[in-house]
Coordinates of C-alpha atoms and ligand atoms in Angstrom, one line a residue:
X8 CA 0.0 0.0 0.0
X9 CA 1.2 3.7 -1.3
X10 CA 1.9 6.5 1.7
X11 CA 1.0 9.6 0.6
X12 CA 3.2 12.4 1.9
X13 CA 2.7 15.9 3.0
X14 CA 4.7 18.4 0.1
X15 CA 6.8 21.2 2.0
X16 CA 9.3 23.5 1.6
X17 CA 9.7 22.2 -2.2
X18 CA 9.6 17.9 -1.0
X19 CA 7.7 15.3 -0.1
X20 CA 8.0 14.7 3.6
X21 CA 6.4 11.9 5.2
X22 CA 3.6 12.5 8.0
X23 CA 5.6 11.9 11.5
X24 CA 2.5 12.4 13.4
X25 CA 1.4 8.7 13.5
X26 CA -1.9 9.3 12.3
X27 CA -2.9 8.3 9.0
X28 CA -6.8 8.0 7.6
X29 CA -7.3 5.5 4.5
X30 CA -7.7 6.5 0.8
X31 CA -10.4 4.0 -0.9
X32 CA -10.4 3.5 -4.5
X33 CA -14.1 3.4 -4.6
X34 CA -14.6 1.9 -7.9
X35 CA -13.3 -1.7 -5.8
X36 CA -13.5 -0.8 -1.8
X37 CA -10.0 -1.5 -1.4
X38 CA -7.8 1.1 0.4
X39 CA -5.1 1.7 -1.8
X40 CA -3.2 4.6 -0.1
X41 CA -2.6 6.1 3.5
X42 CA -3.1 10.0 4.1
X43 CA -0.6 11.4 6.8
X44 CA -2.6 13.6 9.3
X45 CA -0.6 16.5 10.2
X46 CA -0.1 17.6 13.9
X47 CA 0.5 20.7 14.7
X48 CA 4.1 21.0 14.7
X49 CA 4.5 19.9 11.1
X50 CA 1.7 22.8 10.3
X51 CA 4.3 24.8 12.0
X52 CA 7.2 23.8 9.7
X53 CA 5.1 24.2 6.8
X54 CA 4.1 28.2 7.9
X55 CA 7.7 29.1 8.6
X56 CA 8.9 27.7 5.4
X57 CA 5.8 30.3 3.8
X58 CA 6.7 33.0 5.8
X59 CA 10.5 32.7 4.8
X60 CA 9.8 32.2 1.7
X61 CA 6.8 35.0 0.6
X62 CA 8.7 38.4 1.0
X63 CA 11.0 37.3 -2.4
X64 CA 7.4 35.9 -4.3
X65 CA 5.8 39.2 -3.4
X66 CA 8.4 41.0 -4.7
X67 CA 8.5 39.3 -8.0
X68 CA 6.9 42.0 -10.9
X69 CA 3.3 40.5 -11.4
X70 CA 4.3 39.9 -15.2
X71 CA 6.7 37.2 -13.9
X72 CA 4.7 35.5 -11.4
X73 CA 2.0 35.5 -14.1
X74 CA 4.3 33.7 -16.3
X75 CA 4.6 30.9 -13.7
X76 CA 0.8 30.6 -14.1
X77 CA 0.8 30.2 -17.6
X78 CA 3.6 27.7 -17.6
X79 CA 1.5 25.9 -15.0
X80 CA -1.1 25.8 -17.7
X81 CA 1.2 24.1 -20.2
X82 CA 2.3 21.5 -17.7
X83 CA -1.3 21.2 -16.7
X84 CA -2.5 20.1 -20.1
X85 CA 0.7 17.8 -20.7
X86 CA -0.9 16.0 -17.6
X87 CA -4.0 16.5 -18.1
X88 CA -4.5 12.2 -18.6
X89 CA -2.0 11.3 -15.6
X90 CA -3.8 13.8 -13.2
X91 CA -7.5 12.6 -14.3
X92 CA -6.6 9.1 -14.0
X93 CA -5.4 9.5 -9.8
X94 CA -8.4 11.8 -9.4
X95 CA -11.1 9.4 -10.9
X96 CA -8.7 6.5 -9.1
X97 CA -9.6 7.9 -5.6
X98 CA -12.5 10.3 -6.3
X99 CA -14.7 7.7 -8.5
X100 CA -15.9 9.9 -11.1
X101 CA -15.8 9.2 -14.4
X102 CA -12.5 10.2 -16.5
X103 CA -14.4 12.5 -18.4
X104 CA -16.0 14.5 -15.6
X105 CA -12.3 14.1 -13.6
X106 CA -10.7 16.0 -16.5
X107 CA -13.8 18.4 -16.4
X108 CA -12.8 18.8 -12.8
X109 CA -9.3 19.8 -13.8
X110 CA -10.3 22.1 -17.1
X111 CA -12.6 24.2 -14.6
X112 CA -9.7 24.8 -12.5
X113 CA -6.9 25.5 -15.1
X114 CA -9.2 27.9 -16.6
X115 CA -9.0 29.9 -13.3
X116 CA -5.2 29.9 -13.4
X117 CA -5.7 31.2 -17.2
X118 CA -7.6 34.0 -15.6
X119 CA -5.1 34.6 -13.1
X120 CA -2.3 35.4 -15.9
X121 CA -4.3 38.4 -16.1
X122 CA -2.8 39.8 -12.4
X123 CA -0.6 43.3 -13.6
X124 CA -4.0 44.0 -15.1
X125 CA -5.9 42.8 -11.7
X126 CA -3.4 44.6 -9.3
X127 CA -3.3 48.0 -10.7
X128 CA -4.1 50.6 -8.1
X129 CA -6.0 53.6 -8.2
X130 CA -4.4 56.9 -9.0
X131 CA -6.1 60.7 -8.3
X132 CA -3.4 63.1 -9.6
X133 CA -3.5 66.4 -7.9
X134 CA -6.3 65.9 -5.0
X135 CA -5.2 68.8 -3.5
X136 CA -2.2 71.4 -4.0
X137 CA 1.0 68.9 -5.2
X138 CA -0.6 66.4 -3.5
X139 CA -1.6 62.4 -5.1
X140 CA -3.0 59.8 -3.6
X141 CA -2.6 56.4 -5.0
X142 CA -4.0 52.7 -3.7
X143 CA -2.1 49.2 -4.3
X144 CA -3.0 46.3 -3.9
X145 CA -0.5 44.6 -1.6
X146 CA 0.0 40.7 -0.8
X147 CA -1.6 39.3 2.2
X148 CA 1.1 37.3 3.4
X149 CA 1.3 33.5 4.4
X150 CA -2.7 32.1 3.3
X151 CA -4.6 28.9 3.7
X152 CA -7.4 26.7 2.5
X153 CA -9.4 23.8 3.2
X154 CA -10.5 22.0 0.3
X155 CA -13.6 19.4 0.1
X156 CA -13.5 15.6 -1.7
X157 CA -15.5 16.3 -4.3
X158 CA -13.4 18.7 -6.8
X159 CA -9.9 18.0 -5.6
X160 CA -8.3 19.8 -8.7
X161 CA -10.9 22.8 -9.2
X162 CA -11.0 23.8 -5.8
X163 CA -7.4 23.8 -5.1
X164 CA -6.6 26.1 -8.2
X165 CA -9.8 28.1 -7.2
X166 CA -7.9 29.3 -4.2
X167 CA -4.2 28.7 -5.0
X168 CA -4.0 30.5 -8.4
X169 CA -5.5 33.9 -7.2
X170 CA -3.5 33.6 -4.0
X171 CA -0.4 33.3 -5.6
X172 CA -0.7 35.4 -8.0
X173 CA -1.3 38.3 -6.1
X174 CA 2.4 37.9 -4.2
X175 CA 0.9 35.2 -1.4
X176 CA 2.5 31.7 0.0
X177 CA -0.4 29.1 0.3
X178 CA -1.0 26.3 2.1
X179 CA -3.4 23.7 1.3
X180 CA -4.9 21.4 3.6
X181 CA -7.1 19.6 0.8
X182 CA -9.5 16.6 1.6
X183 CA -7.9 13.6 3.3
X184 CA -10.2 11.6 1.0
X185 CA -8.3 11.8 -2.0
X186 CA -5.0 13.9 -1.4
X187 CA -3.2 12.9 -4.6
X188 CA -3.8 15.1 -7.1
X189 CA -3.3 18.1 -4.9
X190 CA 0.3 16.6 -4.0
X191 CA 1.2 16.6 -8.3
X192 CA -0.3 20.4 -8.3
X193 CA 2.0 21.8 -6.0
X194 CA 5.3 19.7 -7.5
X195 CA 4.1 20.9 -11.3
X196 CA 3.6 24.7 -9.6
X197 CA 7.2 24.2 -8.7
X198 CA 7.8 22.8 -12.1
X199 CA 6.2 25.6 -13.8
X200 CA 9.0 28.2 -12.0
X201 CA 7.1 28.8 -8.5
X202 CA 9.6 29.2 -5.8
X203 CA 9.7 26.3 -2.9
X204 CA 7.5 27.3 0.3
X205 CA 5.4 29.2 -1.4
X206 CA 2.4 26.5 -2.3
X207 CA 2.6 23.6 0.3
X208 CA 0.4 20.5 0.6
X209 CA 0.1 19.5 4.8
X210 CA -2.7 17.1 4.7
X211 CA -4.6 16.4 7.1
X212 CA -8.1 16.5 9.8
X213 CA -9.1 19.0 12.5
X214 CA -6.2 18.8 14.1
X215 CA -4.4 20.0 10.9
X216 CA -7.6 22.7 10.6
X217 CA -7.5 24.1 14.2
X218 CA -3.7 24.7 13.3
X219 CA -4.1 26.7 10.6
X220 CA -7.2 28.6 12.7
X221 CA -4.9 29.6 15.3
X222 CA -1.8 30.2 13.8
X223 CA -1.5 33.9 13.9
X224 CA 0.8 34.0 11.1
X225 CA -1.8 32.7 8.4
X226 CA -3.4 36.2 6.9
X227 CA -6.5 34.2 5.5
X228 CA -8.7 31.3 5.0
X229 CA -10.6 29.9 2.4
X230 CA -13.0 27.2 2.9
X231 CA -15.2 24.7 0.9
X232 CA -17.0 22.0 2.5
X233 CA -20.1 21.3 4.2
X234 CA -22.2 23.9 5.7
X235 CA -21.3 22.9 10.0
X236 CA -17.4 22.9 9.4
X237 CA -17.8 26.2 7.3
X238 CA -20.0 28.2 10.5
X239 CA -17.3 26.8 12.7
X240 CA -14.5 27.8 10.6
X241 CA -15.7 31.1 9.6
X242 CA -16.6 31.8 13.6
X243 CA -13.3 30.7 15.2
X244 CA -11.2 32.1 12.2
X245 CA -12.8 35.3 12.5
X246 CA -12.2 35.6 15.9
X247 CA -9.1 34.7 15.3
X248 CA -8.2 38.4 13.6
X249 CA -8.2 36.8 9.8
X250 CA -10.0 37.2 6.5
X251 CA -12.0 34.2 6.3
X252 CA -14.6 32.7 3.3
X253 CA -17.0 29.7 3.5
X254 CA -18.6 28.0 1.1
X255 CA -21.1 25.7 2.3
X256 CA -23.9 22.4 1.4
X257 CA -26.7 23.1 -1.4
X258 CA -30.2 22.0 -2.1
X259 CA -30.9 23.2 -5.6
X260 CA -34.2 23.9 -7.0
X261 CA -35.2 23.0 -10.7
X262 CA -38.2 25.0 -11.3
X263 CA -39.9 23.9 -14.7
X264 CA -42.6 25.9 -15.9
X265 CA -45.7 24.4 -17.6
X266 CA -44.4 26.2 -21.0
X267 CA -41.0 24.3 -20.9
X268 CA -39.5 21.9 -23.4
X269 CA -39.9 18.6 -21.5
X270 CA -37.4 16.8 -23.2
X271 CA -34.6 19.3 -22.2
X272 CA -35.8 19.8 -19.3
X273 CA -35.8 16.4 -18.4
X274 CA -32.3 16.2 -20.0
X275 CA -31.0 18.6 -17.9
X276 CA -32.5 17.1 -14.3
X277 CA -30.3 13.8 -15.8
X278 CA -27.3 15.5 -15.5
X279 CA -27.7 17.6 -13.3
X280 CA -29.4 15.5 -10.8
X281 CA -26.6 12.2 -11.7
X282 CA -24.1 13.2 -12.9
X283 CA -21.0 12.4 -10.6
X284 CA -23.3 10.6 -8.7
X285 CA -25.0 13.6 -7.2
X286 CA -21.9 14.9 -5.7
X287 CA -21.4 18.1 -6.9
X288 CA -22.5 21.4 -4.9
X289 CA -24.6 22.6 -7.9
X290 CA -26.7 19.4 -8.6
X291 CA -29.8 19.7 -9.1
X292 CA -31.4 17.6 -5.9
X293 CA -34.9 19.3 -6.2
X294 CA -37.2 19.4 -9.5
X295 CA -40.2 21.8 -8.8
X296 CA -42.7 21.1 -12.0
X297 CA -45.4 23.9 -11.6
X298 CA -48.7 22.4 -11.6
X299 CA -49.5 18.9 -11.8
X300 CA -49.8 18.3 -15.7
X301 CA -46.1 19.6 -15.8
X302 CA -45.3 17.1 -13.0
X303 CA -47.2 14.2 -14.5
X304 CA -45.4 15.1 -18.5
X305 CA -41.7 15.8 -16.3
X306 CA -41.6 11.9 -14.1
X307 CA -43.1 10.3 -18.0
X308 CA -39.7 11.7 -19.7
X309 CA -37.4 11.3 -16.2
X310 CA -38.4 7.4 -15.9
X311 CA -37.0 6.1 -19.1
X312 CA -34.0 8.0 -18.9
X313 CA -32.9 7.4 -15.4
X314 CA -33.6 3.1 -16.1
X315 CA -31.2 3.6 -18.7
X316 CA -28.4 5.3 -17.1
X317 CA -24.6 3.8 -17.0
X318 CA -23.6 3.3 -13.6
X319 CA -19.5 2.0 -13.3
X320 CA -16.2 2.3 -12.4
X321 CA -14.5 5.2 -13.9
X322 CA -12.0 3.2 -16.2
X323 CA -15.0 2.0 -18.5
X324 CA -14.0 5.2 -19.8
X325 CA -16.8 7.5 -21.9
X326 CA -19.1 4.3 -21.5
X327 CA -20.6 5.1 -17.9
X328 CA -22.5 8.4 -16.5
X329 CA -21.6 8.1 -13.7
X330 CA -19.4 6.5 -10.8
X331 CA -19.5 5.2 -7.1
X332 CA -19.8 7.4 -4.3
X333 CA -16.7 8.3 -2.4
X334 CA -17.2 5.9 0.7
X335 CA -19.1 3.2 2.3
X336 CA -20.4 5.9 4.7
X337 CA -21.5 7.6 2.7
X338 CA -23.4 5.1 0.3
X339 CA -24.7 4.2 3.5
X340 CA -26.0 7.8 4.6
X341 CA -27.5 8.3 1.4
X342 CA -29.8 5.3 1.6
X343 CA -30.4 5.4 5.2
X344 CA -31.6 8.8 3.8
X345 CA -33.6 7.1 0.8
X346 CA -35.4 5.1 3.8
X347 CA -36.2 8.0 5.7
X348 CA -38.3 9.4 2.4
X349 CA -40.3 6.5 1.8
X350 CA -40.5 6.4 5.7
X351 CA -41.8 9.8 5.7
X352 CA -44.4 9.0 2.7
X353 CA -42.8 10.1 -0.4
X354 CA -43.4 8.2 -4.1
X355 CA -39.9 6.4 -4.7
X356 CA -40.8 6.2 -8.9
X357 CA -37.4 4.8 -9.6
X358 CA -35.7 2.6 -7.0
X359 CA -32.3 2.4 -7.0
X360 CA -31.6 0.2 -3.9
X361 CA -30.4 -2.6 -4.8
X362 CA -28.0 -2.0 -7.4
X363 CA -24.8 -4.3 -7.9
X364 CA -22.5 -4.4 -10.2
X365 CA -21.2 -7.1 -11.4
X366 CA -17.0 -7.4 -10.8
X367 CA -17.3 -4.8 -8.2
X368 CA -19.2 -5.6 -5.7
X369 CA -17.2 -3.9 -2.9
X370 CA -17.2 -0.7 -4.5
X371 CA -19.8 2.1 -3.1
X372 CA -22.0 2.2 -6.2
X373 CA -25.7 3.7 -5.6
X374 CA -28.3 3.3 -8.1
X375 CA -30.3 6.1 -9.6
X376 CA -33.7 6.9 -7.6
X377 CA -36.4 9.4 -8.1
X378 CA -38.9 10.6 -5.9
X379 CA -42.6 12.3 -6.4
X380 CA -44.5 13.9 -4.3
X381 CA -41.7 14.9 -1.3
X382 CA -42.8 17.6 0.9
X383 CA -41.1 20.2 2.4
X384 CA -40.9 18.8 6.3
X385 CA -39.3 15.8 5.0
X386 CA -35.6 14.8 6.0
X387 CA -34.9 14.0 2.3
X388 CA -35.6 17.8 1.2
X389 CA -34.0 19.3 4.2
X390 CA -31.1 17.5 4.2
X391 CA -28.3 17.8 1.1
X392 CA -28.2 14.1 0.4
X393 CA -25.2 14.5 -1.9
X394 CA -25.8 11.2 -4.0
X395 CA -27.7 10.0 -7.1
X396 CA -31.6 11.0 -5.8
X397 CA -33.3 13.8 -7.0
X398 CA -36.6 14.5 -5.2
X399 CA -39.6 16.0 -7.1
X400 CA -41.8 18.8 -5.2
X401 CA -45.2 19.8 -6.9
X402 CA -45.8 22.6 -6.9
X403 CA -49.5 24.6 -7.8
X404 CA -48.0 28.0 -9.1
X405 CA -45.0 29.7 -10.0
X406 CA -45.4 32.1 -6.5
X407 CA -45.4 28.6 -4.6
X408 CA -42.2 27.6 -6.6
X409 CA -40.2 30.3 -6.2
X410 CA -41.0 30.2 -2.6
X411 CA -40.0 26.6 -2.1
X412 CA -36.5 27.8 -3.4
X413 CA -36.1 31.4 -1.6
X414 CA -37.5 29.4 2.0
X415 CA -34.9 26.7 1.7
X416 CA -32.0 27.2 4.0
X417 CA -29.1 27.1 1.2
X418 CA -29.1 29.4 -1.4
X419 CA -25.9 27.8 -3.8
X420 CA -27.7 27.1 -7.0
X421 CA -31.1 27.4 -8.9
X422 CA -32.6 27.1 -12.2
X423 CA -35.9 27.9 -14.3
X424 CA -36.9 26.0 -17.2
X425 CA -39.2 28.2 -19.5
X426 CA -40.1 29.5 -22.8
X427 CA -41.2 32.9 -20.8
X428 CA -38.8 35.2 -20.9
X429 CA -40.9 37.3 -18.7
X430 CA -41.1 34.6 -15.9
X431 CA -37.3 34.1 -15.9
X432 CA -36.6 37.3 -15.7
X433 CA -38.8 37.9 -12.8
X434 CA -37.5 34.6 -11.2
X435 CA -33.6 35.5 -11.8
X436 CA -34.4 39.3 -10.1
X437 CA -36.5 37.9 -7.1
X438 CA -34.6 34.6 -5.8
X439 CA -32.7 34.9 -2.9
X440 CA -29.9 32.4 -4.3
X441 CA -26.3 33.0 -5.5
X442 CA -26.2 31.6 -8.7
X443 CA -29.0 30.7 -11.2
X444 CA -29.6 29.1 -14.5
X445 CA -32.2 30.2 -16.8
X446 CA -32.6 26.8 -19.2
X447 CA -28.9 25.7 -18.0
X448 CA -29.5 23.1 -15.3
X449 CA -25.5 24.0 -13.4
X450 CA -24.9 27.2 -13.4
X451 CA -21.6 27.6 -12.9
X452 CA -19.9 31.2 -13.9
X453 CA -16.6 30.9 -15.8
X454 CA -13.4 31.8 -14.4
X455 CA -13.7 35.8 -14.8
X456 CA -17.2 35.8 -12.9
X457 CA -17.1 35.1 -9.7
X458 CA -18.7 31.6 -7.5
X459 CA -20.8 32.0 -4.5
X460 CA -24.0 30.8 -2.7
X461 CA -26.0 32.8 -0.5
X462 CA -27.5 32.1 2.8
X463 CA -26.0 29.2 4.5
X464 CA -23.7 28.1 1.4
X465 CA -22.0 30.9 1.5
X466 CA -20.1 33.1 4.9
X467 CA -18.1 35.8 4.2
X468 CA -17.9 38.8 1.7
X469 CA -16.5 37.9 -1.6
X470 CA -16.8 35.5 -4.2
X471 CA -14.7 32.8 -5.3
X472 CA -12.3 33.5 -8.1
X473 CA -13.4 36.4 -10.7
X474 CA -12.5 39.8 -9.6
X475 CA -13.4 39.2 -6.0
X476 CA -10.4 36.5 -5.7
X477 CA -7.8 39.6 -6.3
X478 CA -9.8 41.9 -3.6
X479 CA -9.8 38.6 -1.0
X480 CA -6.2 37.9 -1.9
X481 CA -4.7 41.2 -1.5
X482 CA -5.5 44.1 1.4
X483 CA -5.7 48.0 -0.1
X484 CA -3.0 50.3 1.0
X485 CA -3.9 53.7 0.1
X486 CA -1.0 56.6 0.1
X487 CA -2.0 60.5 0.1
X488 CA 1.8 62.0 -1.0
X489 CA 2.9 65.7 -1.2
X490 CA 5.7 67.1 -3.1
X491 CA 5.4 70.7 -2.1
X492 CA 6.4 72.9 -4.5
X493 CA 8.2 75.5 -2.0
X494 CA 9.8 75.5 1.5
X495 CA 6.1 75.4 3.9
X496 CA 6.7 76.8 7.4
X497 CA 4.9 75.6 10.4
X498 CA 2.9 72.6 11.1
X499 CA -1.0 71.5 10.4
X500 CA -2.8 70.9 13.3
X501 CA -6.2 70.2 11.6
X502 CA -7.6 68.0 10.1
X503 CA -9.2 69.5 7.2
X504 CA -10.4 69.3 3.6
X505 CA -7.8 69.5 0.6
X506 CA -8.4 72.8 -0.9
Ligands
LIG6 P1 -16.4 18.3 4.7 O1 -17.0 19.5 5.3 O2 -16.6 17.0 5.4 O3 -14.9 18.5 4.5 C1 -14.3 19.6 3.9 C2 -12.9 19.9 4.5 O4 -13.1 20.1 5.9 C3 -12.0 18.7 4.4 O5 -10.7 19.2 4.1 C4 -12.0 18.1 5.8 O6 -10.8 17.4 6.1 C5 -12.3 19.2 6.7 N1 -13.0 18.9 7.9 C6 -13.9 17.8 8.1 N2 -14.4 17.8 9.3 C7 -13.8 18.8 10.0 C8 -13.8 19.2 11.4 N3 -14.6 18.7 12.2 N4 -13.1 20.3 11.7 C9 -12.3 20.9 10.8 N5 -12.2 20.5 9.5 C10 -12.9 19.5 9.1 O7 -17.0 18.2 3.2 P2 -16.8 17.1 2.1 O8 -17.6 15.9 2.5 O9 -15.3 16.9 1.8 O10 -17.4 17.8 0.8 C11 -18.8 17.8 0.5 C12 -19.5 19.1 1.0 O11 -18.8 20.2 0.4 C13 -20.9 19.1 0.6 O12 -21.7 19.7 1.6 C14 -20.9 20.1 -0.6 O13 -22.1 20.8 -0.9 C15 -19.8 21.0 -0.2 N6 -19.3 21.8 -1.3 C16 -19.6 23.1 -1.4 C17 -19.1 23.8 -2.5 C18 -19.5 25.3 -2.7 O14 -18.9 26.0 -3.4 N7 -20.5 25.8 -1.9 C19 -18.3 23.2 -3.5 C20 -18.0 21.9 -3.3 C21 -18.5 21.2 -2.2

């Protein structure tokens, strides 16, 4: 069995804590790897080498550090196959969607080559007599983030590539669920021209977390997980003094309108609703057909569909939809939660409970399942299942389903199906949601927009990458100057308006 290492200061080290956690390949059950789980001397190590190291980075001219990034590109596409093979090896997902995982995230370090445009400052020539004031945009110092399982390649560059860019050292403490591919990131960064201690890998758990929450050297934190570690990271590093952002869990609301094209509409809930086996934080989990013809037309097209979706392991290649679930825990929350809806007296139309494969029998596979009529008290549209069910509310107006949405607790993602450009309009301006999708099921912004959910899937003021990233990355230093033109006797006392 492989040890994973931490990456610091420019090597591999291995974990000397004693604690490991395993790395499945879920595709088979078997553990294939151990993760070292950091204590909080080696997060030590790993700061001093960033804070040693960060003065020289910052001080590199934007143009060059940009360079870096688009060298980081290259290297990123001459891997592209090695680095979606150990994702999909310890994630599950399918190759495809493990090298979609990788594109969205390169094409955030694309956008950071743009950085001596992003850090300009702002100039006001003569605000007063011979006097300027100028802004930069100055480097925050040593930064950190905490990365989920799901999108260990996106979320990673989400973070690192602004940070970096903008003069920072970073240090990742991605999921200990599949830790690999954020390992080969850092060593190409350094490949790419990045200077060692400036992007470090200490994996790890809380006790890796709370490090990184306490160290009063780390500047900031970024955050993507589920909603309970995000309050508790945002509260304590808050507290703490730093700059902190949280992303959190999602429910995501469908809403198809009676007017909509069924068959892309139903499409769209497929993937959205499946694909990667439901774990992605801008699925589609809820379909809201308004009325109950729309309903009735929406589960007719969903049924056939869903029967004949490819469940497998993820070197079948482009000949499955979608993969196993990450572990046995959580195959086994997501049907305890499956239970709890046909408990609590929803339809289950399509049952996906007792799905095997055939050859991989250990693996943590879920069938596909669809439910009608779920209700909102009901633990299955509460709760963010994050697996392959999507749960279909009825509603008996548009008012009622834009209600369901704006009353849910998480406010990542949304979508209206429609022909009425009137509704969608209204729908888009009203919603109290971060990001929505009028006819596209996953609305996720590209790279120069910025990502972020609303309400509790979201803590903190800015956006993920997209301008926001160079504001949350850098702090504003703002310089009033005078150059007097002749010798000035006497001092000012008062503080008063340049005239
Ligand atoms: P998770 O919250 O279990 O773990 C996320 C990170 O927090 C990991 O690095 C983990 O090691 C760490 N962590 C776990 N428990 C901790 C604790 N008690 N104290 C400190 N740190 C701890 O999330 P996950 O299962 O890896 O990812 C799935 C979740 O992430 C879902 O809820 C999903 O919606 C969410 N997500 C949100 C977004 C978004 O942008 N809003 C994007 C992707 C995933």
């Amino acid at each position: 069995m492989q040890d994973l290492t931490h990456y610091i200061n420019g090597a591999h080290v291995k974990g000397t804590s004693g604690r490991y956690s395993d790395v499945f390949n879920p595709a088979t059950g078997e553990v294939q790897a151990r993760c070292p789980l950091a204590s909080v001397e080696e997060m030590n190590v790993a700061v001093a080498a960033a804070q040693a190291a960060q003065p020289a980075w910052a001080a590199t001219n934007p143009q060059r550090r940009a360079r870096v990034m688009m060298e980081f590109v290259r290297l990123l596409n001459r891997d592209m196959d090695k680095l979606a093979e150990a994702l999909s090896r310890e994630h599950g997902k399918t190759f495809p969607d493990a090298k979609g995982d990788i594109q969205r995230g390169l094409e955030v370090v694309e956008y950071c080559i743009g950085a001596p445009h992003m850090l300009k400052g702002e100039f006001t020539d003569g605000a007063g007599p011979g006097i300027d004031i100028y802004s930069m945009r100055q480097a925050l110092g040593v930064t950190a983030g905490i990365t989920p399982f799901n999108f260990p390649a996106m979320i990673p560059m989400w973070m690192f590539a602004p940070a970096l860019a903008c003069g920072n050292a970073f240090i990742l403490k991605p999921s200990e669920r599949d830790p690999s591919v954020p390992l080969m990131l850092a060593e190409l960064m350094e490949e790419a021209g990045l200077p060692k201690g400036i992007l470090q890998v200490v994996n790890g758990d809380k006790v890796a977390v709370d490090a990184i929450l306490d160290h009063e050297v780390i500047q900031s934190i970024g955050f993507v997980g589920s909603t309970p570690i995000a309050q508790y990271i945002y509260g304590r590093g808050c507290s703490n003094g730093k700059r902190v952002q949280c992303f959190g869990g999602a429910k995501n609301h469908m809403i198809i309108m009676p007017d909509a094209d069924m068959d892309q509409a139903a499409d769209a809930l497929i993937g959205a609703g499946y694909g990667a086996a439901g774990e992605r934080c801008m699925a589609i989990s809820v379909a809201v057909p308004v009325g109950d013809e729309t309903a009735d037309r929406l589960i007719e097209k969903l049924v056939p569909r869903i029967e004949k979706l490819k469940v497998g392991p993820y070197t079948a290649g482009n000949d499955v939809d979608y993969g196993p679930v990450v572990t046995a825990e959580a195959k086994q929350r997501i049907l305890g939660l499956v239970e709890s809806g046909i408990a609590q007296g929803a339809e289950l139309v399509v049952d996906g409970r007792n799905f095997k494969l055939q050859g991989y029998e250990d693996g943590f596979f879920v069938g596909p399942h669809l439910f009608d009529r779920v209700t909102p008290d009901m633990d299955i549209y509460t709760q963010e299942i994050f697996g392959p069910v999507l749960s279909t509310v009825r509603a008996a107006s548009y008012e009622e389903a834009l209600k369901l949405a704006m009353d849910h607790e998480y406010g990542n993602g949304t979508a209206i199906f429609t022909r009425d450009g009137d509704a969608a309009r209204d729908f888009a301006a009203r919603v109290n949601v971060g990001m929505v999708g009028i006819n596209v099921p996953i609305p996720v912004p590209l790279a120069y927009h910025t990502f972020g959910g609303w309400k509790k899937s979201g803590f903190g003021d800015l956006n993920q990458h997209g301008p926001d990233s160079f504001k949350f990355y850098t702090r504003t230093k703002t310089v009033t100057a005078r150059w007097p033109s002749g010798i000035k006797e006497g001092g000012e006392f008062n503080f008063k308006a340049m005239d």
